[in-house]
Coordinates of C-alpha atoms and ligand atoms in Angstrom, one line a residue:
M1 CA 97.9 124.0 142.7
A2 CA 98.0 127.4 144.4
S3 CA 100.5 127.0 147.4
Q4 CA 99.1 128.8 150.3
H5 CA 102.3 128.8 152.0
Q6 CA 104.4 130.8 149.5
A7 CA 106.7 127.9 148.8
D8 CA 108.8 127.9 145.7
Y9 CA 107.3 124.5 144.9
D10 CA 104.6 122.2 146.2
V11 CA 107.2 119.2 145.9
I12 CA 110.9 119.0 145.8
A13 CA 112.4 115.7 145.3
V14 CA 116.0 114.5 145.2
G15 CA 117.0 111.9 142.6
A16 CA 116.1 111.7 138.7
G17 CA 116.1 108.1 138.4
F18 CA 112.8 105.9 138.1
A19 CA 111.5 107.3 141.3
G20 CA 112.1 111.0 140.4
L21 CA 110.6 110.5 136.8
G22 CA 107.6 108.7 138.1
L23 CA 107.0 111.3 140.7
I24 CA 107.1 114.1 138.4
H25 CA 104.5 112.5 136.3
H26 CA 102.1 111.7 139.0
M27 CA 102.5 114.9 141.0
R28 CA 102.0 116.8 137.8
E29 CA 98.8 115.0 137.0
A30 CA 97.7 115.7 140.5
G31 CA 98.1 119.4 139.9
L32 CA 101.1 120.0 141.9
S33 CA 104.3 122.0 141.1
I34 CA 107.3 119.8 141.3
Q35 CA 111.1 120.2 140.9
V36 CA 113.6 117.4 141.0
F37 CA 117.3 118.0 141.7
D38 CA 120.2 115.5 141.0
K39 CA 123.8 115.9 141.4
A40 CA 124.5 113.6 138.4
S41 CA 124.9 115.2 135.0
D42 CA 122.2 112.9 133.6
I43 CA 118.9 111.5 134.6
G44 CA 118.9 107.7 135.3
G45 CA 119.7 107.3 139.0
T46 CA 121.7 104.0 139.2
W47 CA 122.1 104.1 135.6
A48 CA 123.7 107.5 135.5
W49 CA 126.2 106.3 137.9
N50 CA 126.8 102.6 137.3
H51 CA 128.9 102.7 134.1
Y52 CA 131.3 99.8 134.8
P53 CA 131.8 97.4 132.0
G54 CA 129.0 94.7 132.0
A55 CA 126.6 96.8 134.0
A56 CA 123.0 95.7 133.2
S57 CA 119.8 95.2 135.0
D58 CA 119.2 91.8 136.8
S59 CA 115.4 92.2 136.3
E60 CA 114.1 91.4 132.9
C61 CA 113.6 94.4 130.7
Y62 CA 109.8 94.3 130.2
Y63 CA 109.1 94.7 133.9
Y64 CA 112.1 96.7 134.8
C65 CA 110.4 99.9 133.6
L66 CA 107.7 102.4 134.5
T67 CA 104.2 101.4 133.7
F68 CA 102.2 104.7 134.0
S69 CA 102.0 105.2 130.2
K70 CA 100.5 102.6 128.2
E71 CA 101.8 104.5 125.2
I72 CA 105.3 104.1 126.3
L73 CA 105.0 100.5 127.0
Q74 CA 103.8 99.9 123.6
E75 CA 106.3 102.3 121.7
W76 CA 109.6 101.4 123.6
K77 CA 111.5 98.5 122.0
W78 CA 114.1 96.6 124.2
S79 CA 117.0 94.9 122.4
V80 CA 117.8 92.1 124.9
R81 CA 116.4 90.4 127.9
Y82 CA 118.7 92.3 130.4
P83 CA 119.6 95.7 129.0
G84 CA 123.0 97.3 129.6
W85 CA 123.4 100.7 131.4
E86 CA 123.4 102.6 128.0
E87 CA 120.1 101.1 126.9
N88 CA 118.4 101.7 130.3
L89 CA 119.6 105.4 130.0
R90 CA 118.3 105.7 126.5
Y91 CA 114.8 104.3 127.8
M92 CA 114.9 106.7 130.5
H93 CA 115.6 109.6 128.2
F94 CA 112.6 108.4 125.9
V95 CA 110.4 108.5 129.0
A96 CA 111.5 112.0 130.0
D97 CA 111.2 113.4 126.3
K98 CA 107.8 111.7 125.7
C99 CA 106.3 112.9 128.9
D100 CA 108.1 116.2 128.9
L101 CA 109.6 115.8 132.3
W102 CA 112.7 117.9 131.5
P103 CA 111.3 121.3 132.7
H104 CA 111.0 119.9 136.2
I105 CA 114.5 118.4 136.5
Q106 CA 117.6 120.3 137.5
L107 CA 120.8 118.4 137.0
N108 CA 124.3 118.9 138.3
T109 CA 122.8 120.1 141.5
E110 CA 123.8 118.6 144.7
I111 CA 121.3 119.2 147.5
T112 CA 123.3 119.8 150.7
S113 CA 120.6 120.2 153.3
A114 CA 116.9 119.9 153.8
D115 CA 115.4 121.4 157.0
F116 CA 111.8 121.5 158.3
Q117 CA 110.9 124.8 159.2
E118 CA 108.4 124.6 162.1
D119 CA 107.0 128.1 162.0
R120 CA 106.1 128.0 158.4
G121 CA 105.6 124.2 158.0
L122 CA 107.9 124.1 154.9
W123 CA 111.0 122.3 154.0
L124 CA 114.0 124.6 153.2
V125 CA 116.4 122.9 150.7
K126 CA 119.8 124.2 149.9
T127 CA 122.1 123.4 147.1
G128 CA 125.9 123.2 146.8
A129 CA 125.8 126.4 144.6
G130 CA 124.2 128.3 147.5
E131 CA 120.6 128.3 146.0
E132 CA 117.6 127.9 148.3
F133 CA 114.3 126.6 147.7
T134 CA 111.2 126.0 149.9
C135 CA 108.6 123.3 149.5
K136 CA 105.6 122.0 151.3
Y137 CA 106.5 118.3 150.6
F138 CA 110.0 117.0 150.4
V139 CA 110.6 113.6 148.9
S140 CA 113.6 111.4 148.7
A141 CA 113.9 109.7 145.5
M142 CA 117.6 109.1 146.0
G143 CA 117.6 105.2 145.5
M144 CA 117.9 102.3 147.6
I145 CA 121.3 101.3 146.7
S146 CA 123.2 104.4 145.6
E147 CA 125.5 105.5 148.3
P148 CA 129.0 103.8 147.8
V149 CA 130.9 102.2 150.7
I150 CA 134.6 103.0 150.4
P151 CA 136.6 100.6 152.5
K152 CA 139.4 102.2 154.7
F153 CA 142.4 100.0 153.5
K154 CA 145.8 101.1 155.0
G155 CA 147.8 103.0 152.6
M156 CA 145.0 103.7 150.0
E157 CA 146.4 107.1 149.4
N158 CA 149.8 105.6 148.3
F159 CA 148.4 103.7 145.3
K160 CA 149.9 105.4 142.2
G161 CA 147.5 103.8 139.6
T162 CA 143.9 104.5 139.2
C163 CA 141.6 103.5 142.0
F164 CA 137.9 104.2 142.2
H165 CA 134.6 102.7 143.4
S166 CA 132.6 100.6 140.8
A167 CA 129.9 103.1 140.7
R168 CA 132.3 105.9 139.6
W169 CA 134.0 104.3 136.7
P170 CA 135.8 106.9 134.8
E171 CA 134.2 107.8 131.7
G172 CA 136.3 106.4 128.7
L173 CA 138.8 104.6 130.9
D174 CA 141.0 102.3 128.6
Y175 CA 141.7 99.2 130.6
A176 CA 142.8 97.1 127.5
G177 CA 146.2 95.5 128.3
K178 CA 146.2 96.8 131.9
R179 CA 146.4 94.9 135.2
I180 CA 143.2 95.3 137.1
G181 CA 142.5 94.3 140.7
I182 CA 138.9 94.1 141.9
I183 CA 138.2 94.2 145.5
G184 CA 134.8 92.6 146.3
A185 CA 132.9 89.7 144.8
G186 CA 129.3 90.8 144.7
S187 CA 126.8 91.5 141.8
T188 CA 128.9 94.2 140.4
T189 CA 131.9 92.0 140.1
V190 CA 130.0 89.1 138.7
Q191 CA 129.0 91.4 135.8
M192 CA 132.3 93.3 135.5
L193 CA 134.8 90.4 135.5
P194 CA 133.8 88.6 132.3
V195 CA 133.8 91.7 130.3
T196 CA 137.0 93.2 131.6
A197 CA 138.9 89.9 131.4
E198 CA 138.4 89.9 127.5
T199 CA 140.9 92.7 127.0
A200 CA 142.7 93.3 130.2
E201 CA 146.2 92.0 130.6
S202 CA 144.9 90.4 133.9
V203 CA 142.1 90.6 136.4
T204 CA 142.6 89.6 139.9
V205 CA 139.4 89.3 142.2
F206 CA 139.8 89.6 145.9
Q207 CA 137.0 87.8 147.4
R208 CA 135.9 87.9 151.1
T209 CA 132.6 85.9 150.9
A210 CA 131.6 83.6 148.0
N211 CA 128.0 84.0 146.7
F212 CA 125.4 81.7 145.4
I213 CA 125.2 82.8 141.7
M214 CA 122.5 81.8 139.2
P215 CA 122.6 82.3 135.5
A216 CA 121.0 85.2 133.9
V217 CA 120.8 83.8 130.4
Q218 CA 120.9 86.8 128.2
K219 CA 119.0 86.6 124.9
P220 CA 117.9 89.0 122.2
M221 CA 114.4 90.5 122.1
T222 CA 112.8 88.9 119.0
P223 CA 109.7 90.5 117.2
E224 CA 107.6 87.5 118.4
W225 CA 108.6 87.9 122.1
D226 CA 108.1 91.7 121.8
K227 CA 104.7 91.2 120.4
E228 CA 103.7 88.6 123.1
I229 CA 104.8 91.2 125.8
K230 CA 103.1 94.1 124.3
E231 CA 99.7 92.2 124.0
N232 CA 100.0 91.0 127.8
Y233 CA 101.0 94.2 129.6
D234 CA 98.0 94.3 131.7
D235 CA 98.8 90.8 133.0
I236 CA 102.5 91.5 133.3
I237 CA 101.6 94.7 135.5
A238 CA 99.2 92.6 137.5
K239 CA 101.8 90.0 138.1
C240 CA 104.2 92.3 139.3
R241 CA 101.7 93.9 141.7
N242 CA 100.9 90.5 143.0
H243 CA 104.3 89.0 143.4
V244 CA 106.3 88.6 146.5
F245 CA 109.3 90.2 145.0
G246 CA 107.4 92.6 142.5
M247 CA 108.5 90.4 139.5
A248 CA 106.2 89.2 136.7
F249 CA 106.8 85.6 137.7
D250 CA 104.3 82.6 137.9
S251 CA 104.5 81.9 141.6
P252 CA 103.5 80.6 143.9
V253 CA 103.7 77.3 141.9
G254 CA 101.7 74.9 144.5
R255 CA 104.7 72.6 145.0
T256 CA 107.1 72.2 147.7
I257 CA 110.4 70.4 147.8
A258 CA 109.5 68.8 151.2
D259 CA 106.5 67.1 149.5
T260 CA 108.2 66.1 146.3
S261 CA 110.5 63.0 145.8
P262 CA 114.1 63.8 145.6
E263 CA 114.2 62.6 141.8
E264 CA 111.4 64.8 140.9
V265 CA 112.9 67.7 142.8
Q266 CA 116.2 67.4 140.7
K267 CA 114.2 67.1 137.5
V268 CA 112.2 70.2 138.3
L269 CA 115.4 72.1 139.3
E270 CA 117.2 71.0 136.1
E271 CA 114.4 72.0 133.9
H272 CA 114.2 75.5 135.3
W273 CA 118.1 76.1 135.5
P274 CA 118.5 76.9 131.9
R275 CA 115.8 79.5 131.8
G276 CA 117.8 81.9 133.8
S277 CA 116.7 84.9 136.1
F278 CA 115.4 84.9 139.6
R279 CA 112.6 82.5 138.3
F280 CA 114.7 79.7 139.5
V281 CA 113.9 80.7 143.1
F282 CA 110.3 81.7 142.6
E283 CA 108.9 79.2 139.8
T284 CA 110.4 75.9 141.0
F285 CA 109.3 75.2 144.6
D286 CA 107.4 77.3 147.2
D287 CA 109.4 76.3 150.3
L288 CA 112.7 77.2 149.0
L289 CA 113.0 80.4 151.0
G290 CA 111.0 79.1 154.0
D291 CA 112.2 75.6 154.9
P292 CA 115.8 75.4 155.8
E293 CA 116.1 71.8 154.4
S294 CA 114.5 72.6 151.2
N295 CA 116.7 75.8 150.9
K296 CA 119.7 73.4 151.5
V297 CA 118.6 71.2 148.5
A298 CA 118.3 74.1 146.2
G299 CA 121.5 75.8 147.5
D300 CA 123.5 72.5 146.9
F301 CA 122.0 72.3 143.5
V302 CA 123.3 75.9 142.7
I303 CA 126.9 74.9 144.0
K304 CA 126.7 71.6 142.0
K305 CA 126.0 73.7 138.8
M306 CA 128.8 76.2 139.5
K307 CA 131.4 73.5 140.0
E308 CA 130.5 72.0 136.6
R309 CA 131.7 75.2 135.1
V310 CA 135.0 75.9 136.8
N311 CA 138.0 73.8 135.7
D312 CA 140.1 74.1 138.7
P313 CA 138.6 72.4 141.6
E314 CA 140.7 74.5 144.0
I315 CA 139.1 77.8 142.6
A316 CA 135.7 76.0 142.5
E317 CA 136.1 75.3 146.2
M318 CA 136.9 79.1 146.8
L319 CA 133.8 80.2 144.8
T320 CA 131.7 77.8 146.9
P321 CA 129.5 79.7 149.5
K322 CA 129.6 78.4 152.9
G323 CA 128.0 79.0 156.2
Y324 CA 124.8 80.8 155.3
P325 CA 121.6 79.8 153.3
F326 CA 121.0 80.3 149.7
F327 CA 119.3 83.8 149.2
A328 CA 120.3 85.1 152.5
K329 CA 122.6 87.4 150.6
R330 CA 121.2 88.7 147.4
P331 CA 122.3 86.1 144.6
P332 CA 124.0 87.9 141.6
L333 CA 123.0 86.7 138.1
D334 CA 125.9 85.7 135.9
H335 CA 126.8 86.1 132.3
N336 CA 129.8 83.8 132.1
Y337 CA 131.2 84.7 135.4
F338 CA 132.5 81.3 136.2
E339 CA 134.0 80.7 132.7
A340 CA 136.1 83.7 133.3
Y341 CA 137.9 81.9 136.1
N342 CA 139.0 79.3 133.4
R343 CA 141.0 82.0 131.7
D344 CA 144.7 82.3 132.2
N345 CA 144.6 86.1 132.8
V346 CA 142.0 85.8 135.7
K347 CA 142.9 85.1 139.3
L348 CA 140.9 84.6 142.4
V349 CA 142.4 85.6 146.0
D350 CA 140.7 84.6 149.2
I351 CA 141.0 87.4 151.5
N352 CA 138.8 85.9 154.1
E353 CA 140.8 83.0 155.4
R354 CA 143.8 82.5 153.2
E355 CA 145.5 86.0 152.7
P356 CA 143.6 89.0 154.0
I357 CA 144.5 92.3 152.7
V358 CA 147.2 94.2 154.7
E359 CA 147.5 97.3 152.7
L360 CA 147.5 99.1 149.4
T361 CA 150.9 100.0 148.4
E362 CA 152.3 102.4 145.6
T363 CA 152.0 99.6 143.1
G364 CA 149.0 97.5 144.3
V365 CA 147.6 95.4 147.0
R366 CA 149.6 93.6 149.8
T367 CA 147.9 90.4 151.4
T368 CA 149.4 88.6 154.3
E369 CA 150.9 86.2 151.7
N370 CA 151.6 88.2 148.5
E371 CA 152.0 91.5 146.7
Y372 CA 150.0 92.1 143.5
D373 CA 150.8 94.8 141.2
F374 CA 148.0 96.6 139.3
D375 CA 147.4 99.7 137.1
I376 CA 143.8 99.9 138.2
I377 CA 142.1 99.0 141.4
V378 CA 138.3 98.8 141.3
L379 CA 136.6 99.0 144.7
A380 CA 133.5 96.9 143.9
T381 CA 132.7 97.0 147.7
G382 CA 129.0 97.8 147.5
F383 CA 126.6 100.4 149.0
Q384 CA 125.1 101.7 152.1
A385 CA 121.7 100.4 151.2
Y386 CA 118.5 102.0 152.1
T387 CA 119.8 104.7 154.3
G388 CA 123.0 105.7 152.8
A389 CA 121.7 108.4 150.5
Q390 CA 119.4 110.0 153.1
E391 CA 122.1 110.0 155.7
A392 CA 124.7 111.4 153.3
L393 CA 122.7 114.6 153.3
P394 CA 121.7 116.4 156.5
I395 CA 117.9 116.0 156.7
R396 CA 116.6 117.8 159.7
G397 CA 113.1 117.3 161.1
R398 CA 111.2 118.7 164.2
N399 CA 113.6 120.3 166.8
G400 CA 116.5 120.0 164.4
L401 CA 116.6 116.2 164.7
L402 CA 119.1 114.9 162.1
L403 CA 117.7 111.7 160.2
R404 CA 121.2 110.2 160.4
D405 CA 121.1 110.4 164.2
K406 CA 117.6 109.1 164.5
W407 CA 118.7 106.1 162.6
D408 CA 121.8 105.5 164.8
T409 CA 120.7 102.0 165.9
V410 CA 117.3 101.6 164.3
S411 CA 116.6 102.6 160.9
S412 CA 112.9 103.1 161.6
S413 CA 110.2 104.1 159.3
I414 CA 106.4 103.6 158.6
M415 CA 106.6 101.4 155.7
G416 CA 109.7 102.8 154.3
V417 CA 107.8 106.0 153.4
F418 CA 107.1 108.1 156.5
V419 CA 109.4 109.0 159.5
A420 CA 107.9 110.2 162.9
E421 CA 109.3 113.7 163.7
F422 CA 109.7 114.5 160.0
P423 CA 106.4 115.9 158.9
N424 CA 105.8 116.2 155.1
L425 CA 108.7 114.2 154.3
F426 CA 108.4 111.1 152.1
M427 CA 110.8 108.5 151.1
I428 CA 110.4 106.1 148.0
T429 CA 111.6 102.9 149.0
G430 CA 113.2 104.0 152.3
P431 CA 114.5 101.6 155.1
Q432 CA 112.0 98.9 156.0
A433 CA 110.3 98.8 152.7
P434 CA 110.7 95.5 150.9
F435 CA 113.5 94.5 148.5
A436 CA 111.8 93.8 145.2
N437 CA 111.9 94.6 141.6
L438 CA 112.4 98.4 142.1
P439 CA 110.3 100.0 139.4
T440 CA 107.3 98.0 140.8
S441 CA 107.9 99.1 144.3
I442 CA 108.8 102.7 143.3
E443 CA 105.4 103.0 141.4
Q444 CA 103.5 101.6 144.3
N445 CA 105.3 104.1 146.6
I446 CA 104.7 107.0 144.4
T447 CA 101.0 106.2 144.2
Y448 CA 100.8 106.0 147.9
I449 CA 102.4 109.2 148.4
V450 CA 100.5 111.1 145.8
D451 CA 97.3 109.8 147.3
C452 CA 98.4 111.2 150.6
V453 CA 99.3 114.6 149.2
K454 CA 95.9 114.6 147.4
K455 CA 94.0 114.2 150.4
M456 CA 96.1 116.9 152.2
E457 CA 95.5 119.4 149.5
S458 CA 91.7 118.5 149.0
E459 CA 91.1 118.7 152.7
G460 CA 93.4 121.8 153.2
H461 CA 95.8 120.5 155.6
D462 CA 99.3 121.9 156.3
L463 CA 101.0 118.9 157.9
C464 CA 101.2 115.2 157.5
E465 CA 102.6 114.1 161.0
P466 CA 103.7 110.4 161.0
L467 CA 102.6 108.9 164.3
Q468 CA 105.3 107.5 166.6
K469 CA 103.0 104.6 167.7
A470 CA 102.6 103.7 163.9
E471 CA 106.4 103.7 163.4
D472 CA 106.9 101.6 166.6
D473 CA 104.4 99.2 165.3
W474 CA 105.8 98.9 161.8
V475 CA 109.4 98.6 163.3
Q476 CA 108.3 95.8 165.5
H477 CA 106.4 93.9 162.7
V478 CA 109.4 94.2 160.3
A479 CA 111.7 92.8 163.1
E480 CA 109.2 90.0 163.8
V481 CA 109.1 89.0 160.2
H482 CA 112.8 89.4 159.7
A483 CA 113.4 87.0 162.6
Q484 CA 111.5 84.1 160.7
T485 CA 113.7 84.6 157.5
L486 CA 116.8 83.1 156.3
M487 CA 118.6 86.4 157.3
A488 CA 118.2 85.4 160.9
Q489 CA 119.8 81.8 160.2
G490 CA 123.4 80.8 159.7
D491 CA 126.4 82.3 161.4
K492 CA 127.9 84.1 158.3
V493 CA 125.1 86.2 157.0
H494 CA 127.2 89.3 156.2
S495 CA 124.8 91.1 153.8
W496 CA 124.2 94.7 152.8
M497 CA 120.6 93.7 153.4
M498 CA 121.0 94.1 157.1
G499 CA 123.6 96.9 156.9
A500 CA 126.2 94.2 157.9
N501 CA 128.7 96.0 155.4
I502 CA 128.9 99.1 157.2
E503 CA 132.0 99.2 159.4
D504 CA 131.2 101.6 162.1
R505 CA 127.5 100.6 162.6
A506 CA 125.7 97.7 163.9
P507 CA 123.7 95.4 161.6
R508 CA 120.0 96.0 161.7
V509 CA 116.6 95.2 160.0
L510 CA 116.5 97.2 156.9
I511 CA 114.0 95.2 154.9
Y512 CA 110.5 94.2 155.2
F513 CA 110.3 90.5 154.1
G514 CA 106.5 90.0 154.5
G515 CA 106.2 89.9 150.6
A516 CA 106.1 93.0 148.3
N517 CA 102.5 92.1 147.4
V518 CA 101.5 92.1 151.0
Y519 CA 103.2 95.5 151.4
Y520 CA 101.4 97.1 148.4
D521 CA 98.1 95.8 149.9
L522 CA 99.1 97.4 153.2
M523 CA 99.4 100.7 151.4
R524 CA 96.1 100.4 149.7
T525 CA 94.6 99.6 153.1
S526 CA 96.0 102.7 154.5
V527 CA 94.7 104.8 151.8
D528 CA 91.1 103.3 152.0
A529 CA 91.3 103.9 155.9
G530 CA 92.4 107.6 155.3
F531 CA 96.1 107.1 156.3
P532 CA 95.7 106.0 160.0
E533 CA 99.6 106.2 160.4
V534 CA 99.7 109.9 160.2
E535 CA 98.0 112.7 161.7
F536 CA 96.9 115.5 159.3
E537 CA 97.2 119.0 161.0
N538 CA 96.9 122.7 160.3
L539 CA 99.2 125.3 161.4
A540 CA 98.0 127.8 164.0
S541 CA 97.1 131.1 162.0
Ligands
LIG601 P1 127.9 93.9 147.3 O1 127.0 92.8 146.9 O2 127.6 94.5 148.6 O3 129.3 93.3 147.1 C1 130.4 93.9 147.8 C2 131.5 93.1 147.7 O4 132.6 93.9 148.3 C3 131.4 91.8 148.7 O5 132.0 90.8 148.0 C4 131.9 92.2 150.0 O6 132.3 91.1 150.6 C5 133.1 93.1 149.4 N1 133.6 94.0 150.3 C6 133.0 95.0 151.1 N2 133.8 95.7 151.8 C7 134.9 95.0 151.8 C8 136.2 95.2 152.5 N3 136.3 96.1 153.4 N4 137.1 94.3 152.1 C9 137.0 93.3 151.2 N5 136.0 93.1 150.7 C10 134.9 94.0 150.9 O7 127.9 95.1 146.2 P2 127.6 95.1 144.7 O8 128.2 94.0 144.0 O9 127.9 96.5 144.2 O10 126.0 94.9 144.6 C11 125.2 95.5 145.7 C12 123.7 95.3 145.2 O11 123.5 96.2 144.2 C13 123.3 94.1 144.6 O12 123.1 93.0 145.6 C14 122.2 94.5 143.7 O13 120.9 94.5 144.5 C15 122.6 95.7 143.2 N6 123.3 95.6 141.9 C16 122.5 95.2 141.0 C17 123.0 94.9 139.8 C18 122.0 94.6 138.7 O14 120.8 94.4 139.0 N7 122.4 94.4 137.7 C19 124.2 95.0 139.4 C20 125.2 95.4 140.4 C21 124.6 95.6 141.8 P3 131.3 90.6 151.7 O15 130.3 89.8 150.9 O16 132.1 89.6 152.6 O17 130.7 91.8 152.5

């Protein structure tokens, strides 16, 4: 497409994960020029960074993928239900090769700023190497959970061993025979502990909050299962599109705990438990996330199952989540996590009540009660979800307004895609989008954004100006929905899903919980109505 604005590219995007790869395909199909930059040395996004032992997807492989190419869906073969990071990376390379995406990707390139230039209606994007590029449309494809949170422990600089965030696992690090301390007990640790414990001399987990943890139930991809999946891809894609969390699940099921006898409830929960995945939440009863009493029944069941697997009752008690409802924090899926605590070389330390961390020392971690010596300390302390990546890079909209400053107290957006005062900026799964199977949401966001850009180009507009009123309405709607959810219950919901893990910032409403399917419908309604959330404008000539 000829650029009437003398921009280097029609579209510049940051991030070469699922979002960046999908965007290249769709923008190219629409006839636009696009360049994607990523500071990583490989494509893959999450999978370019998260190389800790045990890192794997928690969505099942056959719907944790891009669906725009029927050929790729048929040709690619997964080896297991939940592929590890290496296999996810191989898949993403396969997509990039097959669709010839590489010419549009520049790796090892950190974008250091993006400024909207009011006079030209273009974005000026600068790289760490001093390069400058302009584009008409600037897209954040930086990922929802990508900016690590590094806690500020006293004495961190004193530790003489190796210390790093879990998403920066050093390539080739040999941890066999080493003493490992892991700070944090979220999804990352749940995956990392059983694998590291197999060869490390010891692994000590410092836990602040216990989680509700469900079984993943890994299994190989058999030829029969592969065939069944490939024969049913249209159904699978439709299921994801119409599911509340964007997953290929059979729900709602038309059954509630409230209307079922306690014996039957236990029978259904027992039947579904060994199937693994988040299906337990979505394919058992429909009121599990909405009715506090039903939620407690399911939560108690999860705790009972966990206790059956941990030999030491004291450790089992420490691993028992308390004070918040099931699913108010994102439940990790486990691959023998609890069994790891039955090993002699694994220790659990309660840093919430019993012995908070005082400092890191030259040799390890000092709590109020003990000193622990380590060779390696892993900060499995999570991410600044939804906003972290966009805030880490100065993005300036109208009148030089920094996105980071705009989001100081409220991380506002229109459907997680547009931000008022930031014309021609699009986010793929930005704040106040749903939390769902990411490839599903990413593809839905991409088609929405591309539809908007196509309208702009076909009608000859220069600017897509998100309306403040539409943003105010979305912020209010998202807050109202949030107030009715489990997040707003219990006094100990300390979740990254509300930004509660960011020390110097107040928690906030980060996620639209009205249902991913409802959200995808809202985007289609917006397209059909000609994008009433934005104003299309032309620059004065
Ligand atoms: P997380 O769930 O946020 O867990 C971080 C852990 O670190 C929590 O136990 C947290 O305790 C603790 N922590 C944070 N700051 C601390 C501090 N200053 N002192 C002591 N403890 C501290 O992070 P994550 O495990 O990396 O997972 C984040 C999300 O990424 C997941 O929920 C998931 O959506 C995604 N993820 C996905 C996969 C997958 O799909 N396979 C794997 C890993 C991660 P509190 O709970 O008390 O805050």
